Amino acid sequence: MVIVYSDDKKLTFELLSKGSELAKGLGKKLTAVIIGKADDNLAKEYISFGADNVFIAETSIDSFKAEEYTDILGNIVKETSAETILIGSNKNGKELASRLAGKINAGCVIDSTNVYLKDKKLTAERVVYSGNAIAVEQFNSKPCIVTVPSKVFDPLKKDGGRKGEIVKKKIEVEKSASKILKVQDMKTGDVNVEDAEIIVSCGRGFKNKDDIKLVDELAKVLKGKTVGCSRPIAADLKWLSEDHWIGLSGHKVKPKLYIAAGISGQIQHIAGMRDSGIIVAINKDSEALIFKSADYGIVGDLYEVLPKLTNAVKEKMG
Amino acid sequence: MNIIVCAKQVIDVSEMKVDPNTKKPILQGVPQKISDIDKNAMEEAIKIKEKHGGKITVVTVGPSDAKERIKELLAMGADEGILVSHPEKYDYHVISSLLAEAIKKIGEYDIVLCGEASIDMFSGQVGPRVAALLNIPQITYAQSVTAEKDKVTAERNMGDKAVTTESTYPVLITVTKESNEPRLPSLMQILGAANKPINDWTADSLTSGLNPMVDTVELKGISMERKNVIYQNDLDESVSKLVDSLTKEGVLR
Ligand SMILES: Cc1cc2nc3c(=O)[nH]c(=O)nc-3n(C[C@H](O)[C@H](O)[C@H](O)COP(=O)(O)OP(=O)(O)OC[C@H]3O[C@@H](n4cnc5c(N)ncnc54)[C@H](O)[C@@H]3O)c2cc1C
């Protein structure tokens, strides 16, 4: 059995696409797991996106806690004799996958960018050393747990005619000694750097919070409207929310055009944007690392370059 | 309060070079350091000890030269170090099992602290795996930690959500790089660290028969070939050349 689980519906569709390919290769069935309230519509959607079965673990637990979800998923793995487990790589998914791996003594690969069978063995690739290399990881035991971030795989075409079985089961597990006191939404607006086609990013080269309007304006005329930033701008200075933060510990992006202004190009920043189509760097230091990772660059003061560039783009695009 | 910090010795990825022909990373001769975020875990441990007293033990699974790195953590404020010898073949299952066995052998603990992930691999598996093996709650991605006498509360960065979680002891907490600013030890502390104990434990003495479940069969290079067209003379000319280039690339529409 191949099972897929994520609390993110879109990501589950993507996992189902890879899951059904693996299930075929292994000659097994594909089961989508839902944890929480029984939601038949969601279950049917999962079937139309490739699931052979849907397992709904009904529980009264209202918020995610890795300890409890691990026990639930561990039960399902046992019950379905699942050997391949694909989990969506958001933060909940990563801590769940890792704890499950510890609990059921399984191999686990986090944040895979490719998953396939090689010599009949499940194989997963992941980026390591801050984007300097790809490790090819092969499982030599079962079960295998792999987490996959969003947008790595395309979902299958929806097929409303697909049939599948929906199994519901109440699963009660031991309560964890931890308690969730508060959950607060951090999304500040409709910023979504991961979906953006054009991103203009700012870094420590900006002297004041107000100056960020320079990237805003360029982003606007580029019709990209999306502003990104390096870690210090979001984490230390808090001039922008974390939605904008790009890099190893922030968001991974792959726009068609990425413009980095006043960003030095440390490897942890590059790790988040190296898959971009065209990379443009603006930096006053001609030795800045960012130029090595750029297709085009202008050596100059961003305070002079950005307004000129904004005007020139405006003229060009009419 | 008895606190255990798990710390990993890693290569300094920012000092890493890539072989121009094979595009594979060159792993030999790169300077080693304690993974940055494990120092945040260490700092958090010191803060908790400052408030409640107790003892901080650092556990590392690593090669013998990792002792030098453990000394840095002793200088920061740990009381004792334990170096578990690195088995030849390992994966997250092997390393986490060794850490969990070492922690069980230490015996008394209230808090186990880890970094959210190591900066070389950035998986974040070890913390939750160890928590599962010890069968204790886990609080991941902590941005701030408030330890009280019989419970701990943490604000966690879960991406698009901020979650506040509380737990009784024992508990495992993983902290983010933003959680604090790790202190730099003074010269006195560095000298003083020489007198603090570092124990060598062999992997075999903790548990036997551990085998990796995942093998890294290949390390592929990533080519980061970019055009590197840099304009640096007249500014107006540079800007107009850039706009022309971007138009030709078809990204201006
Ligand atoms: C574990 C770990 C995780 C990390 N994760 C991330 C991450 O996810 N994302 C991230 O971005 N970083 C991350 N970092 C931090 C990273 O190493 C760098 O410190 C950070 O990216 C630097 O940000 P910056 O380029 O904005 O600032 P700086 O490095 O200070 O660079 C500022 C640049 O601006 C240029 N400049 C200054 N003034 C001007 C001007 N007037 N005009 C033009 N140019 C100017 C300077 O020449 C310089 O190149 C991480 C680090 C660690 C250790």
XYZ file of C-alpha atoms in Angstrom, chain A residues 1 3 6 24 97 146 163 178 186 206 223 255 285 294 305:
15
model
C 0.000 0.000 0.000
C -0.478 6.197 1.420
C -1.187 16.263 4.105
C 1.543 1.425 -10.278
C 7.002 12.484 9.292
C 9.151 10.722 2.175
C -14.461 5.216 -8.222
C 1.573 19.187 25.524
C 0.569 34.934 10.226
C 18.387 49.347 2.056
C 3.270 43.710 -13.179
C 9.736 33.035 -10.702
C 29.993 46.160 -4.664
C 23.105 36.340 -11.699
C 19.577 52.325 -10.125
